[in-house]
């Protein structure tokens, strides 16, 4: 049986990468020593071994707002963060206001 850890950050104000790290730290049970950078996040969600909560699930799915804030931008930080989700063990779902409820 496949298990998914779903972290829904829609409605949270995420303007910067620091806001993103603050938003995922609790729901993903990141340790206090977590590096708060894209490379550390990639290790956490792809390689595993950093968050025991993420490790107990086959897939991590993170939902975010894409209409405003960090995920509405097209800059290098966002591109690097999005690319960290590439792989079978994680997925980033960016929601836009024109999507119907439940749409990805």
mmCIF file of C-alpha atoms in Angstrom:
data_model
loop_
_atom_site.group_PDB
_atom_site.id
_atom_site.type_symbol
_atom_site.label_atom_id
_atom_site.label_comp_id
_atom_site.label_asym_id
_atom_site.label_seq_id
_atom_site.Cartn_x
_atom_site.Cartn_y
_atom_site.Cartn_z
ATOM 1 C CA UNK A 1 0.000 0.000 0.000
ATOM 2 C CA UNK A 2 1.330 3.443 -0.981
ATOM 3 C CA UNK A 3 1.212 6.129 1.679
ATOM 4 C CA UNK A 4 1.145 9.849 1.016
ATOM 5 C CA UNK A 5 2.027 12.706 3.333
ATOM 6 C CA UNK A 6 -0.032 15.673 2.188
ATOM 7 C CA UNK A 7 1.018 19.132 3.341
ATOM 8 C CA UNK A 8 -1.478 21.809 2.325
ATOM 9 C CA UNK A 9 0.046 25.282 2.524
ATOM 10 C CA UNK A 10 -2.717 27.032 0.589
ATOM 11 C CA UNK A 11 -3.825 30.144 2.409
ATOM 12 C CA UNK A 12 -0.441 30.607 4.094
ATOM 13 C CA UNK A 13 1.528 33.697 3.167
ATOM 14 C CA UNK A 14 4.670 32.447 1.439
ATOM 15 C CA UNK A 15 6.581 35.349 -0.071
ATOM 16 C CA UNK A 16 10.159 34.121 0.410
ATOM 17 C CA UNK A 17 12.087 30.875 0.748
ATOM 18 C CA UNK A 18 12.330 31.564 4.488
ATOM 19 C CA UNK A 19 8.517 31.682 4.583
ATOM 20 C CA UNK A 20 8.454 28.313 2.799
ATOM 21 C CA UNK A 21 10.903 26.752 5.288
ATOM 22 C CA UNK A 22 8.839 28.142 8.172
ATOM 23 C CA UNK A 23 5.661 26.706 6.621
ATOM 24 C CA UNK A 24 7.000 23.167 6.006
ATOM 25 C CA UNK A 25 9.104 22.807 9.162
ATOM 26 C CA UNK A 26 6.252 21.815 11.461
ATOM 27 C CA UNK A 27 4.091 19.695 9.154
ATOM 28 C CA UNK A 28 7.161 17.828 7.857
ATOM 29 C CA UNK A 29 8.757 17.541 11.310
ATOM 30 C CA UNK A 30 12.053 18.977 10.107
ATOM 31 C CA UNK A 31 14.783 18.898 12.757
ATOM 32 C CA UNK A 32 16.112 22.168 14.182
ATOM 33 C CA UNK A 33 19.396 21.564 12.365
ATOM 34 C CA UNK A 34 17.706 21.385 8.938
ATOM 35 C CA UNK A 35 19.731 23.477 6.461
ATOM 36 C CA UNK A 36 16.851 25.634 5.144
ATOM 37 C CA UNK A 37 18.145 25.568 1.572
ATOM 38 C CA UNK A 38 17.065 23.825 -1.622
ATOM 39 C CA UNK A 39 19.863 21.248 -1.519
ATOM 40 C CA UNK A 40 18.930 20.209 2.030
ATOM 41 C CA UNK A 41 15.261 20.034 0.993
ATOM 42 C CA UNK A 42 16.118 17.850 -2.007
ATOM 43 C CA UNK A 43 18.005 15.477 0.302
ATOM 44 C CA UNK A 44 15.083 15.456 2.726
ATOM 45 C CA UNK A 45 12.403 14.603 0.178
ATOM 46 C CA UNK A 46 14.347 12.476 -2.306
ATOM 47 C CA UNK A 47 17.202 10.768 -0.469
ATOM 48 C CA UNK A 48 15.428 10.762 2.913
ATOM 49 C CA UNK A 49 17.004 10.206 6.323
ATOM 50 C CA UNK A 50 16.342 13.695 7.704
ATOM 51 C CA UNK A 51 12.650 13.708 8.672
ATOM 52 C CA UNK A 52 11.304 10.511 10.177
ATOM 53 C CA UNK A 53 7.762 11.644 9.285
ATOM 54 C CA UNK A 54 8.588 12.061 5.596
ATOM 55 C CA UNK A 55 10.556 8.804 5.687
ATOM 56 C CA UNK A 56 7.452 6.902 6.885
ATOM 57 C CA UNK A 57 5.587 7.862 3.699
ATOM 58 C CA UNK A 58 6.165 6.798 0.129
ATOM 59 C CA UNK A 59 5.314 10.204 -1.308
ATOM 60 C CA UNK A 60 5.286 13.792 -0.053
ATOM 61 C CA UNK A 61 2.744 16.074 -1.728
ATOM 62 C CA UNK A 62 2.889 19.804 -0.995
ATOM 63 C CA UNK A 63 0.046 22.092 -2.113
ATOM 64 C CA UNK A 64 0.756 25.826 -2.465
ATOM 65 C CA UNK A 65 -0.939 28.936 -3.836
ATOM 66 C CA UNK A 66 0.454 30.034 -7.171
ATOM 67 C CA UNK A 67 -1.608 33.161 -7.737
ATOM 68 C CA UNK A 68 0.434 35.377 -5.411
ATOM 69 C CA UNK A 69 3.582 35.023 -3.383
ATOM 70 C CA UNK A 70 6.702 32.983 -3.971
ATOM 71 C CA UNK A 71 5.143 30.441 -6.341
ATOM 72 C CA UNK A 72 3.696 33.093 -8.659
ATOM 73 C CA UNK A 73 7.212 34.205 -9.539
ATOM 74 C CA UNK A 74 9.470 32.900 -12.252
ATOM 75 C CA UNK A 75 12.860 33.394 -10.702
ATOM 76 C CA UNK A 76 15.804 31.139 -10.041
ATOM 77 C CA UNK A 77 14.910 30.454 -6.392
ATOM 78 C CA UNK A 78 11.474 29.191 -7.337
ATOM 79 C CA UNK A 79 12.793 27.176 -10.287
ATOM 80 C CA UNK A 80 15.367 25.477 -8.051
ATOM 81 C CA UNK A 81 12.772 24.738 -5.369
ATOM 82 C CA UNK A 82 10.330 23.317 -7.921
ATOM 83 C CA UNK A 83 13.073 21.131 -9.386
ATOM 84 C CA UNK A 84 13.796 19.685 -5.936
ATOM 85 C CA UNK A 85 10.368 18.035 -6.131
ATOM 86 C CA UNK A 86 11.262 16.188 -9.339
ATOM 87 C CA UNK A 87 11.183 12.489 -8.634
ATOM 88 C CA UNK A 88 8.862 9.674 -7.687
ATOM 89 C CA UNK A 89 8.869 10.439 -3.967
ATOM 90 C CA UNK A 90 7.553 14.007 -3.982
ATOM 91 C CA UNK A 91 5.213 16.333 -5.808
ATOM 92 C CA UNK A 92 4.579 20.069 -5.674
ATOM 93 C CA UNK A 93 1.052 21.109 -6.635
ATOM 94 C CA UNK A 94 0.746 24.809 -7.425
ATOM 95 C CA UNK A 95 -2.870 26.000 -7.356
ATOM 96 C CA UNK A 96 -4.088 29.035 -9.274
ATOM 97 C CA UNK A 97 -7.284 30.950 -8.517
ATOM 98 C CA UNK A 98 -8.850 29.899 -11.825
ATOM 99 C CA UNK A 99 -8.618 26.206 -10.940
ATOM 100 C CA UNK A 100 -11.727 24.463 -9.651
ATOM 101 C CA UNK A 101 -11.669 23.178 -6.080
ATOM 102 C CA UNK A 102 -9.712 19.959 -5.894
ATOM 103 C CA UNK A 103 -7.943 20.708 -9.185
ATOM 104 C CA UNK A 104 -4.191 20.509 -9.525
#
